[in-house]
Short mmCIF file of C-alpha atoms in Angstrom, two decimals:
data_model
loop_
_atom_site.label_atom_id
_atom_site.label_comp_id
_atom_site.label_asym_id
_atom_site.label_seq_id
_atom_site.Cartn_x
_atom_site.Cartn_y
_atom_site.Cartn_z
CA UNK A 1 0.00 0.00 0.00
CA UNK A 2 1.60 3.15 -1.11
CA UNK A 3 1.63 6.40 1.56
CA UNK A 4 2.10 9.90 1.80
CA UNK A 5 4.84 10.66 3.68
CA UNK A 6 5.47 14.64 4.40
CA UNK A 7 9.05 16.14 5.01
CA UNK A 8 9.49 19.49 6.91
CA UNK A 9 12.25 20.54 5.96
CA UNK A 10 14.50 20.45 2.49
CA UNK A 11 18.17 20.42 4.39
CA UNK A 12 20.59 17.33 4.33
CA UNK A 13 18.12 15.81 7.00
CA UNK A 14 14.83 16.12 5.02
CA UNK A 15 16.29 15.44 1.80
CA UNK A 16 17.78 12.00 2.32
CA UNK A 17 14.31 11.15 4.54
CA UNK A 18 12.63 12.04 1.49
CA UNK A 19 14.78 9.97 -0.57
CA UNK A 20 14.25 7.05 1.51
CA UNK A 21 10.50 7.04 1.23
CA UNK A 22 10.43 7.26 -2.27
CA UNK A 23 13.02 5.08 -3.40
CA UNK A 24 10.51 2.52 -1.08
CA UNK A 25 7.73 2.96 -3.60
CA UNK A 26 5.80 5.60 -1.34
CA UNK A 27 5.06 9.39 -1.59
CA UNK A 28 7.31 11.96 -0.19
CA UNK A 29 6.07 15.68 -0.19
CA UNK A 30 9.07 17.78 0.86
CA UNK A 31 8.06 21.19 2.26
CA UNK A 32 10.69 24.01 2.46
CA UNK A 33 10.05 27.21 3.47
CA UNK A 34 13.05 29.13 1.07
CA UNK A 35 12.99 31.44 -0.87
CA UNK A 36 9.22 32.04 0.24
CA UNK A 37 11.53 32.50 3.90
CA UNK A 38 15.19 32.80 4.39
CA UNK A 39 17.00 32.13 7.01
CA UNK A 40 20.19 34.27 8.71
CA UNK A 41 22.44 31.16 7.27
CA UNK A 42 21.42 30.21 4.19
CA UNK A 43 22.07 32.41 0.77
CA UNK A 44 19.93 29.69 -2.13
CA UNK A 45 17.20 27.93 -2.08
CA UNK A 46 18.66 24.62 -2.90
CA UNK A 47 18.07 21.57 -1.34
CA UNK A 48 20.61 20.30 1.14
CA UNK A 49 22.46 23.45 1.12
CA UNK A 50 25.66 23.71 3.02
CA UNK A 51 25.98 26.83 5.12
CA UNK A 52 29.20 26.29 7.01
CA UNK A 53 32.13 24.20 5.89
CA UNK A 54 31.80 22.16 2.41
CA UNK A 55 33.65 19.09 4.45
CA UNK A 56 32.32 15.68 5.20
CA UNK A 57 35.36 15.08 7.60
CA UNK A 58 37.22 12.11 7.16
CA UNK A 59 36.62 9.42 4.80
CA UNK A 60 38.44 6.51 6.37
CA UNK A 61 35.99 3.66 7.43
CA UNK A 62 38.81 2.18 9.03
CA UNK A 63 40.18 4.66 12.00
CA UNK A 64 37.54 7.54 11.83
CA UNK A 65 34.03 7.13 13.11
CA UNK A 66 33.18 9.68 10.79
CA UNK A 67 34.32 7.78 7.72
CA UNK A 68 32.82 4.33 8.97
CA UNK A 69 29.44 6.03 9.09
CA UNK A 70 29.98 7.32 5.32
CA UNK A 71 30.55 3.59 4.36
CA UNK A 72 27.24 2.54 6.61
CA UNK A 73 25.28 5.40 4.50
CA UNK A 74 26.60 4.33 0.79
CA UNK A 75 26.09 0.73 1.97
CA UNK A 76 22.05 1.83 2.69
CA UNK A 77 21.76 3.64 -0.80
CA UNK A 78 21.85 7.34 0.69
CA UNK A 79 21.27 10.03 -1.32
CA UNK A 80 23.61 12.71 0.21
CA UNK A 81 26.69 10.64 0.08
CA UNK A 82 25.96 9.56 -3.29
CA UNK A 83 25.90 13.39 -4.60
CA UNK A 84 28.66 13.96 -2.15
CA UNK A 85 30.72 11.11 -3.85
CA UNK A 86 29.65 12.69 -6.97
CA UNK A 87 31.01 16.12 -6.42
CA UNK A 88 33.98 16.35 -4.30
CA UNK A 89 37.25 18.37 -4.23
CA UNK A 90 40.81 17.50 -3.17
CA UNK A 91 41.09 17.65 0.57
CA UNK A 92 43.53 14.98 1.43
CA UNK A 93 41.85 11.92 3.58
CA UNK A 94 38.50 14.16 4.00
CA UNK A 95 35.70 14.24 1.81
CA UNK A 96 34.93 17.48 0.70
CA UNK A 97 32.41 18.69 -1.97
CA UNK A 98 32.01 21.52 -4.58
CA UNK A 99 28.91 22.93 -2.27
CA UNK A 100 27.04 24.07 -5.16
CA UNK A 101 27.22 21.09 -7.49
CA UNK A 102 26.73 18.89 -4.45
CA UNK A 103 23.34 20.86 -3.17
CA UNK A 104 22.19 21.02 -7.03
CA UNK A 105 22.81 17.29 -7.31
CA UNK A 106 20.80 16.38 -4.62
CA UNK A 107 18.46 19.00 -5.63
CA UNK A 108 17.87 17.75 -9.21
CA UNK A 109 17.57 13.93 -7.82
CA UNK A 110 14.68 14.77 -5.38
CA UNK A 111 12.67 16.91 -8.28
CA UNK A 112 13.36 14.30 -10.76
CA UNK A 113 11.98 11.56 -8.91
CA UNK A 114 8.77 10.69 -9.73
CA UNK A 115 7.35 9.91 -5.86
CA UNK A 116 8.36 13.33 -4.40
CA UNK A 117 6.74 16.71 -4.53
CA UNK A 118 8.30 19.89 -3.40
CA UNK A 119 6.09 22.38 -1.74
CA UNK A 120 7.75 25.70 -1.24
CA UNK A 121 6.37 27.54 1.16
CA UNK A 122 6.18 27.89 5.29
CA UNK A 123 4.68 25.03 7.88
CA UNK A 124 3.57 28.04 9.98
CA UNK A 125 3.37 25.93 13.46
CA UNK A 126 3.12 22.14 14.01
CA UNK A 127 2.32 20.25 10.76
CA UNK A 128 -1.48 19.26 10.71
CA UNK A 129 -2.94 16.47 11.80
CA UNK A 130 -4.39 15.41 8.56
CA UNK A 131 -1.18 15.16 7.15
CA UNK A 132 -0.60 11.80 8.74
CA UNK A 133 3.06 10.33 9.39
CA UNK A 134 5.38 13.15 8.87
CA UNK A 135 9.46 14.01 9.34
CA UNK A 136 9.94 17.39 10.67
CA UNK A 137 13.87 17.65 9.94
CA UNK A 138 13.93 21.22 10.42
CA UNK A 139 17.43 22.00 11.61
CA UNK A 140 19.10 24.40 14.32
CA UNK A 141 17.52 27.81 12.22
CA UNK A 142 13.86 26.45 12.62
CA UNK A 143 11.03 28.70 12.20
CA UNK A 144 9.97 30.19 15.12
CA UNK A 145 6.57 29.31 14.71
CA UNK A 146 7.31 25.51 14.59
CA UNK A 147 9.60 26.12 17.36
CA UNK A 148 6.66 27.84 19.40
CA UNK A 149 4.45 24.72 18.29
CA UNK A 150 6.86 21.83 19.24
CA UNK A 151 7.46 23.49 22.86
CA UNK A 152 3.77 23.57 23.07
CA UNK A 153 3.09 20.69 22.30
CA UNK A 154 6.60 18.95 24.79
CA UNK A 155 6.68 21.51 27.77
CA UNK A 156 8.50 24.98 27.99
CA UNK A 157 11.96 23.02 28.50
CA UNK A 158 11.79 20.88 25.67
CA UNK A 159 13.54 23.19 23.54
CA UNK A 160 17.59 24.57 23.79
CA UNK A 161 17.76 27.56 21.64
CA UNK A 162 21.19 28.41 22.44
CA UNK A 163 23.82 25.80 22.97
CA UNK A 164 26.25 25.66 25.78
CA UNK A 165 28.56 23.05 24.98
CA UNK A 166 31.81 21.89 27.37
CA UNK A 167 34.34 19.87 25.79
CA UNK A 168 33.70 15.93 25.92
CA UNK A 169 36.88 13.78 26.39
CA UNK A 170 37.85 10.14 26.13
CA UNK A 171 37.72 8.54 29.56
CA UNK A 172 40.88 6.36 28.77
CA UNK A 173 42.40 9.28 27.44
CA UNK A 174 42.83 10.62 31.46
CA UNK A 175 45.59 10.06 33.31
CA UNK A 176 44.11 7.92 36.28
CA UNK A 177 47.97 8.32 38.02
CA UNK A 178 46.59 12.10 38.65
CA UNK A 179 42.43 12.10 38.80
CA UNK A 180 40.41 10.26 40.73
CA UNK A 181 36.67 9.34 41.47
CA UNK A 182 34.63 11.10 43.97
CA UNK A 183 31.06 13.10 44.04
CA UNK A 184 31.50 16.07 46.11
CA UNK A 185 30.85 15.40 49.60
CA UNK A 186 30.87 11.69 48.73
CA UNK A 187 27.05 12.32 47.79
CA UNK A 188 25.52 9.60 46.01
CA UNK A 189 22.44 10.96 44.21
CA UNK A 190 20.01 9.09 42.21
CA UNK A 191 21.39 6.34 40.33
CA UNK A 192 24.92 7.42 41.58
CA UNK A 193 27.73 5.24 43.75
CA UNK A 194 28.91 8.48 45.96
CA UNK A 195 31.97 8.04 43.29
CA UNK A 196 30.58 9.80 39.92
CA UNK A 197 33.27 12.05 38.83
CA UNK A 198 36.30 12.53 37.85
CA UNK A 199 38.10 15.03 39.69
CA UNK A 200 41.27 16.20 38.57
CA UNK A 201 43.48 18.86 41.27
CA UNK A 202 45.24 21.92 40.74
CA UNK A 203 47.59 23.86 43.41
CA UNK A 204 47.44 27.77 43.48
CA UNK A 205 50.64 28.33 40.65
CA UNK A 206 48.76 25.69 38.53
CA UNK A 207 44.96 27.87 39.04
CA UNK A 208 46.64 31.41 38.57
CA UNK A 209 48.48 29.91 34.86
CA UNK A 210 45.04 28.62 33.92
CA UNK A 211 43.14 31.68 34.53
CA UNK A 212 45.39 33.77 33.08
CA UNK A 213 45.57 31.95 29.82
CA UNK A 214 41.80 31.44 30.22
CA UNK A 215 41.59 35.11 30.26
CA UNK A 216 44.14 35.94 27.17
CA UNK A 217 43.09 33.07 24.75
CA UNK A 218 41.78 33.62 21.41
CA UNK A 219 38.12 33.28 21.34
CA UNK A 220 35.51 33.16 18.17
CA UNK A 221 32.78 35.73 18.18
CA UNK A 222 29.36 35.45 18.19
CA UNK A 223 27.79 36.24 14.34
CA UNK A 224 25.60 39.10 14.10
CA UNK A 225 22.07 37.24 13.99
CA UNK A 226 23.47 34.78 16.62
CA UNK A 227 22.90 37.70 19.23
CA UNK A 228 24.21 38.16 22.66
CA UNK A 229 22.85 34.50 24.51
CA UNK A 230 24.96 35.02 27.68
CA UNK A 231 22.81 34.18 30.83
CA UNK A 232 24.26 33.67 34.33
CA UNK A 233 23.78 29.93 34.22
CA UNK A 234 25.92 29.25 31.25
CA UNK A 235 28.24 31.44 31.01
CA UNK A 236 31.44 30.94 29.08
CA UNK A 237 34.51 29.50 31.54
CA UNK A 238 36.32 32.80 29.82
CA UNK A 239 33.83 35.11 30.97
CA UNK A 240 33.63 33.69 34.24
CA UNK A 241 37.56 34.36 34.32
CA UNK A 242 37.75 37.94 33.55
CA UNK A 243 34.85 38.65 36.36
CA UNK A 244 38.07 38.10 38.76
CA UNK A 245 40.67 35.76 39.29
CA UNK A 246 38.72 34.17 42.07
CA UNK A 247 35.57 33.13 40.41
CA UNK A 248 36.09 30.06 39.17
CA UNK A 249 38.06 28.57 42.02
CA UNK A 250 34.24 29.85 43.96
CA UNK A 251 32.25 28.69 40.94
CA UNK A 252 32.52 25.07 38.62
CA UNK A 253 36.28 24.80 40.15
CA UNK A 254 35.48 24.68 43.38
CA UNK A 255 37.33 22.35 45.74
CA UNK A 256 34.81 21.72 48.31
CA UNK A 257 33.62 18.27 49.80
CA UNK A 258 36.55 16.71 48.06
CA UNK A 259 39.54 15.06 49.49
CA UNK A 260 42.70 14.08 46.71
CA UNK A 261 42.95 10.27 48.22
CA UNK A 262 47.22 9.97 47.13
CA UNK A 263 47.54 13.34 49.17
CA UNK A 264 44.59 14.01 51.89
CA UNK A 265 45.95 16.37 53.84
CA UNK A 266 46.42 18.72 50.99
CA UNK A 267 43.90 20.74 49.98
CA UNK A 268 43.58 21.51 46.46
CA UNK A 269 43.24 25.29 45.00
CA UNK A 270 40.90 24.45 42.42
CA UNK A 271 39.34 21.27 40.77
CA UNK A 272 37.98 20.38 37.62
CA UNK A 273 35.01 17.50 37.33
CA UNK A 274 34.19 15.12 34.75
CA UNK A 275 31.21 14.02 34.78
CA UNK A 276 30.16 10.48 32.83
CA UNK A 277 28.81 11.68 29.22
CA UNK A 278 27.26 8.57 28.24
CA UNK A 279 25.71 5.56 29.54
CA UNK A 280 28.39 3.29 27.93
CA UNK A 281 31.50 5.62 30.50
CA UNK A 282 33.72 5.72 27.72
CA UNK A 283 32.84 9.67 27.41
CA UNK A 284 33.08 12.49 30.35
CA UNK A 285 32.26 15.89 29.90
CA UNK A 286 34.15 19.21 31.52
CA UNK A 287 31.54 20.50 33.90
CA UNK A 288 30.84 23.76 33.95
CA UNK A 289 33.19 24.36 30.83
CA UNK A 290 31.55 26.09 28.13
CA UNK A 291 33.53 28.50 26.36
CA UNK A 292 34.25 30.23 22.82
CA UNK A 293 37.79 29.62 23.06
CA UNK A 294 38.75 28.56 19.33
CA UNK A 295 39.32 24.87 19.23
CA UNK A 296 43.17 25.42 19.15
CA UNK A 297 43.26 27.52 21.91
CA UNK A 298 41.02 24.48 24.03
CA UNK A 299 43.13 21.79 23.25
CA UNK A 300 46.45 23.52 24.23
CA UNK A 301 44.86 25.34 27.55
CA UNK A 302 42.57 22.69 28.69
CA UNK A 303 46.04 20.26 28.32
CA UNK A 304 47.40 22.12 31.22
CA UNK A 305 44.77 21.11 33.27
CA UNK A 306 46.17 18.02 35.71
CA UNK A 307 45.19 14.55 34.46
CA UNK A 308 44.41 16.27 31.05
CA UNK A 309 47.80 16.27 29.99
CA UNK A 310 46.97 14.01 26.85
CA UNK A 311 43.18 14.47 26.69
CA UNK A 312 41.76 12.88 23.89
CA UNK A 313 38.74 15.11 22.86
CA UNK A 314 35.36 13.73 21.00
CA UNK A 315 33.95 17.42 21.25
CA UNK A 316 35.41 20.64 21.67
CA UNK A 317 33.20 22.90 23.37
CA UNK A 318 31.17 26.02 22.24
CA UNK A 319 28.34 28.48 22.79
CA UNK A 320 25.88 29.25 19.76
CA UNK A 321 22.47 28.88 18.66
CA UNK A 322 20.56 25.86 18.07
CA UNK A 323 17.50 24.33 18.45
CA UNK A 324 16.95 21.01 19.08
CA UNK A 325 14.81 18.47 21.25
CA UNK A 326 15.89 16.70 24.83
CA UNK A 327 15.24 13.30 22.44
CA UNK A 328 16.04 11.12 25.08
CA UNK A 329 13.02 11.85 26.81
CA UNK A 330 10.73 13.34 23.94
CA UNK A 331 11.34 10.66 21.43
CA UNK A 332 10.89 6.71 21.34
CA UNK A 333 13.48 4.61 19.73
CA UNK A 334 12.43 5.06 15.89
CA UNK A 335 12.74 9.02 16.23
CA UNK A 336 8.83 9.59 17.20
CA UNK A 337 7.23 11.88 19.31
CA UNK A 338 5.76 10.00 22.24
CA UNK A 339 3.47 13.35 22.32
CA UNK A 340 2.26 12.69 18.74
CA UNK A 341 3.73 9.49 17.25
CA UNK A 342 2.68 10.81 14.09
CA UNK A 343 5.33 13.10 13.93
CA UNK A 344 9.18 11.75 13.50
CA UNK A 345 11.55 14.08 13.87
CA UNK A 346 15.27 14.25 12.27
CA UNK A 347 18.29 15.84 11.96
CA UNK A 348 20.21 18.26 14.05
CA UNK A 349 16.98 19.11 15.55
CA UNK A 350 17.16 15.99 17.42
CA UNK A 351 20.50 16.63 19.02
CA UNK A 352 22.89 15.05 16.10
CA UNK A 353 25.85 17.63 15.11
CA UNK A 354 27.19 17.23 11.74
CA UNK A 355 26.48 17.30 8.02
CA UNK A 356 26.49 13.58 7.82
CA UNK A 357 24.87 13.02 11.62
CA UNK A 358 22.14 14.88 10.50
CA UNK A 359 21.49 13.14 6.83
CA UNK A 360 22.52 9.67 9.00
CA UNK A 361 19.47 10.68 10.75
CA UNK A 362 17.15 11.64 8.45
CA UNK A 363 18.23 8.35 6.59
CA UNK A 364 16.74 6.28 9.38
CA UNK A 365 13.73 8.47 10.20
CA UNK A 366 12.72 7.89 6.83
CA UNK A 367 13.58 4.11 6.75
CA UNK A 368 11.64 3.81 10.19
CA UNK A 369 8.14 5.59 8.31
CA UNK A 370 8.59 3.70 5.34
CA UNK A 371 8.65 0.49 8.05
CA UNK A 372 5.43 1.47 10.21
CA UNK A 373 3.78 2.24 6.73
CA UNK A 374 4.22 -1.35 5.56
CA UNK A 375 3.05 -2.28 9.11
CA UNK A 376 6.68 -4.40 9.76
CA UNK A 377 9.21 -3.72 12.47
CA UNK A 378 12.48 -2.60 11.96
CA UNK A 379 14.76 -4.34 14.11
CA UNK A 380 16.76 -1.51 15.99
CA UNK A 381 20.14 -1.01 14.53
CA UNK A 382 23.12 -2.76 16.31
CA UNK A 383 24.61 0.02 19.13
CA UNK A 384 28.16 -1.50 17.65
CA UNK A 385 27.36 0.47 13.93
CA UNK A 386 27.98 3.99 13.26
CA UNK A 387 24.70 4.48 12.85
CA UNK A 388 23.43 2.26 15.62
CA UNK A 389 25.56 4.57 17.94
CA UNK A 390 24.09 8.20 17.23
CA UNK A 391 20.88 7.18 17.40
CA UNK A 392 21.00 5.15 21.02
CA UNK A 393 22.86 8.68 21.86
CA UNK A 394 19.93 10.76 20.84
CA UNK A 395 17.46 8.55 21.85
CA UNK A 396 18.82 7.51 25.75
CA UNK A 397 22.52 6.52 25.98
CA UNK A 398 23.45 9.47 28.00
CA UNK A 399 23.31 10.48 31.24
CA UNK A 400 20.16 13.09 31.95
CA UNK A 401 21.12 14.27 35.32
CA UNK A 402 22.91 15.36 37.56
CA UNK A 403 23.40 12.70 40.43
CA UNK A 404 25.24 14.11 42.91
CA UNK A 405 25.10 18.01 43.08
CA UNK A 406 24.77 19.18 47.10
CA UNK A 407 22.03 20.22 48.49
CA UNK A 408 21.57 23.75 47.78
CA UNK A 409 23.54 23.81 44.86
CA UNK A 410 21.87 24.38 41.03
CA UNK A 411 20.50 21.01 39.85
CA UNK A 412 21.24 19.87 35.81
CA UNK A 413 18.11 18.21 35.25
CA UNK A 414 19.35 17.68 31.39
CA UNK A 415 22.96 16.91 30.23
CA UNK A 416 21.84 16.30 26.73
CA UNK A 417 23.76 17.50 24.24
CA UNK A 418 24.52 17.65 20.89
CA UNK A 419 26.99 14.89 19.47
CA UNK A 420 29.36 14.29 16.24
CA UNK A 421 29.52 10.64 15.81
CA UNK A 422 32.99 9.60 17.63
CA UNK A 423 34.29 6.02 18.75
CA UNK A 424 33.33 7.13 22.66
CA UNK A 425 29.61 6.46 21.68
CA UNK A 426 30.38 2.64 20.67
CA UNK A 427 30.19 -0.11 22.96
CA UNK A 428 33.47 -1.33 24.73
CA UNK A 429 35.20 -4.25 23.34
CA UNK A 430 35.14 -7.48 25.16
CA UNK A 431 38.31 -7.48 25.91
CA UNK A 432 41.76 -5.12 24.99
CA UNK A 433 42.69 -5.85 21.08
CA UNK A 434 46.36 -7.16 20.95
CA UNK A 435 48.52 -7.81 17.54
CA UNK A 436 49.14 -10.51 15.78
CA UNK A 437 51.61 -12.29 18.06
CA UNK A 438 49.11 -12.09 20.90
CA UNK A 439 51.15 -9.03 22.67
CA UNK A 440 48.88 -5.85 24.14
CA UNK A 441 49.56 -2.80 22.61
CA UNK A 442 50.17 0.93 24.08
CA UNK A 443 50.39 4.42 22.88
CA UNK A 444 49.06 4.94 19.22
CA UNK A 445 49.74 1.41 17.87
CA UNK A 446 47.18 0.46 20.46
CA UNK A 447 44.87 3.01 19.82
CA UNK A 448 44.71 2.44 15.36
CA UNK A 449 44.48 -1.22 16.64
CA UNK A 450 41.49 -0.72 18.52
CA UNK A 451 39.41 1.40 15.70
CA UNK A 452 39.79 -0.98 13.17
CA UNK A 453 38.43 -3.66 15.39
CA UNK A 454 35.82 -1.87 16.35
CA UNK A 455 35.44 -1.16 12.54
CA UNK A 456 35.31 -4.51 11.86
CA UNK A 457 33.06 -5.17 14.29
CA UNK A 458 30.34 -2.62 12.75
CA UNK A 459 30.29 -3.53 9.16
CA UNK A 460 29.70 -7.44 10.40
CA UNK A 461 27.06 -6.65 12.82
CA UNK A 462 25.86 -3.77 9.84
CA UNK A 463 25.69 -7.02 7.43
CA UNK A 464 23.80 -9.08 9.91
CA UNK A 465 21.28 -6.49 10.26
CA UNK A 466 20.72 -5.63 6.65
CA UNK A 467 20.22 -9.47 5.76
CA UNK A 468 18.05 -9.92 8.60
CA UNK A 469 16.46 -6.24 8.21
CA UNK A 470 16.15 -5.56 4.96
CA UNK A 471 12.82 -5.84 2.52
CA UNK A 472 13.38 -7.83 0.00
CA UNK A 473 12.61 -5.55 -2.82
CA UNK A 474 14.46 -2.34 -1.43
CA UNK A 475 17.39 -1.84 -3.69
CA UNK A 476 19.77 0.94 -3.64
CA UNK A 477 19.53 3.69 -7.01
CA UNK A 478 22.25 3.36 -9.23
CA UNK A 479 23.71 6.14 -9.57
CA UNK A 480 23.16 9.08 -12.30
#
């Protein structure tokens, strides 16, 4: 039985959920608001235009999560890497694209196909009812009317529109010798052991460095329509610094309720916390450690930081607008709104960063409609795939809260943030990989070793699922 499937949204998201649907023999109606309505980022009114960088990342399935989830997304017939594939540019191991042939490739391929319509033209508010199943991949620059409807419709704090990120490092990446385990005041929480961060000490010479070179780093600033977002419960670690040289030690540094176990009688100056990122602990994030510090500048001041020295980083951190959905608790496991099942939603709108996050995304959200349509389950991707692993992050393998904060202090009822696909979202291996004369590895042998086993591991466990998974008639386009 053939179905009408709509699409809010023409980005990377919308597109390749649109392509999905009707390269499954059903209807996709794509609605995009430009050039009826522009937004502050985009200058066409292409489909799956890019408005930042014209890079994919890295296209190496073998020690990049980033390039493993490329292969996953060819391997499922995806639109976007197809016209990506199509029109790229030399950029050594990355895949970069020509950004106009690449947006009128994909462009030309969705009006071309005979199952999709393009609508132009606003969805002022929540798509209607009588629409039926619909994708609502609308992006971080969503309408503000939508916006309005979707927090009506999931509670006033359903919605971020401006996105405090802290940096998000490797846990094996920390040097254990230095940082240890402890919730202030040995407070268990919730859900928490009395042992749920990682707490890593500096003495007074150590704080003063930091702040200063806190204080003088280069930061990025904000973009005109971006605004001014600074509120007093995210500020930037920077702007904390230049309030005073104290504030931080007083503020997300504070040394309180914690005792150093290799050196108890010494109190510390300051302390940073990790706390656990991700249900899986192979991810912590920097409490309290938002900034707009350029990337370089993070890496070589947050390496100061004891226990840090050789911080492995799966995020940087930042401050900037976005809008997307706490999906862990608004969505169910195939990207729908447990408020309205009818709606899916897809994208970086559901807490995905990334040009290919986001059309990995919409890839499954349409794959999951085109499933419920035909009345059939889709068994859940493995958590050990690319894909697998961004969407068990959006949709739950996180932490949501804050276990341990004291009494009296500000509570962080949601952690959620949003997430590049990285290795620290996968599940551990069974057991350490070694080489081929059964020795352990260290350093960076052991660390290639370890991505292309987990590699490995994905594209069997991808091949299981698409035998087991996959309709028997769905085949792949061939290519223009």
């Amino acid at each position: 039985m053939t179905q009408t499937i709509h699409i809010v949204g023409g980005g990377l998201a919308g597109s390749e959920a649109a392509w999905q649907v009707a390269e499954a023999g059903h209807r996709a109606v794509i609605h995009e608001m430009r050039p009826v309505r522009g937004t502050e980022a985009h200058q066409t009114d292409s489909l799956a235009e890019l408005v930042c960088s014209n890079s994919f990342r890295s296209d190496d399935p073998e020690g990049n999560a980033v390039g493993l989830l490329h292969q996953e997304m060819r391997s499922l017939g995806s639109l976007i890497m197809r016209a990506a594939d199509a029109n790229q540019v030399p950029a050594g191991g990355a895949l970069a694209v020509d950004r106009e042939g690449f947006a009128a490739a994909v462009t030309r391929a969705l009006e071309r196909h005979p199952n999709v319509t393009l609508v132009r033209g606003e969805v002022a508010g929540l798509p209607p009812e009588e629409w039926g199943p619909c994708i609502v991949a609308t992006g971080p620059l969503t309408a503000p009317t939508l916006a309005e409807g979707i927090r009506d419709l999931t509670g006033a704090e359903s919605l971020a529109f401006f996105d405090a990120i802290a940096p998000i490092v490797h846990r094996d990446s920390i040097d254990m010798d230095v940082a240890w385990f402890q919730s202030r005041y040995d407070k268990p929480g919730p859900g928490g052991s009395g042992a749920d961060y990682l707490n890593c000490p500096m003495d007074r010479a150590q704080y003063d460095a930091f702040v200063a070179a806190l204080v003088a780093g280069e930061k990025i600033g904000f973009k005109q329509w971006e605004g001014t977002p600074y509120f007093d419960g995210c500020l930037p670690i920077e702007v904390m610094a230049e309030r005073g040289p104290e504030t931080l030690r007083h503020g997300p540094m504070k040394p309180v309720g914690l005792t150093n176990p290799r050196d108890p009688q010494v109190k510390a100056c300051a302390i940073v916390q990790l706390r656990q990122d991700n249900a899986l602990g192979t991810l912590y994030n920097m409490v309290g450690f938002q900034t707009k510090l350029t990337y370089a500048e993070q890496v070589r001041i947050f390496r100061t930081i004891p226990g840090l020295e050789r911080a492995e980083f799966a995020r940087l951190g930042g401050l900037h607008r976005n809008t997307y959905l706490d999906s862990p608790r608004l969505l169910d496991a195939t990207l729908r709104l447990k408020a309205r099942p009818a709606l899916r939603f897809a994208g970086q709108i559901t807490g995905c960063e990334g040009y290919v996050e986001s059309a990995a995304i919409g890839l499954m959200a349409g794959r999951f409609a085109v499933a419920e349509a035909a009345g059939d389950a889709l068994e859940p991707l493995p958590q050990t795939t690319a894909l697998g692993a961004l969407i068990a992050h959006i949709t739950g393998g996180h932490i949501t809260s804050d276990p341990s904060a004291a009494d009296g202090e500000a509570k962080a009822p949601r952690s959620f943030q949003p997430m590049n696909v990285n290795f620290g979202l996968f599940p551990p291996l069974a057991q350490a990989p070694r080489n081929e004369t059964g020795c352990r590895l260290r350093g960076p042998e052991k660390a290639a070793l370890k991505k292309r086993v987990l590699t490995d591991r994905a594209r069997a466990d991808l091949a299981a699922w698409m035998a087991g998974a996959q309709p028997a008639d769905w085949r792949p386009a061939a290519a223009e």
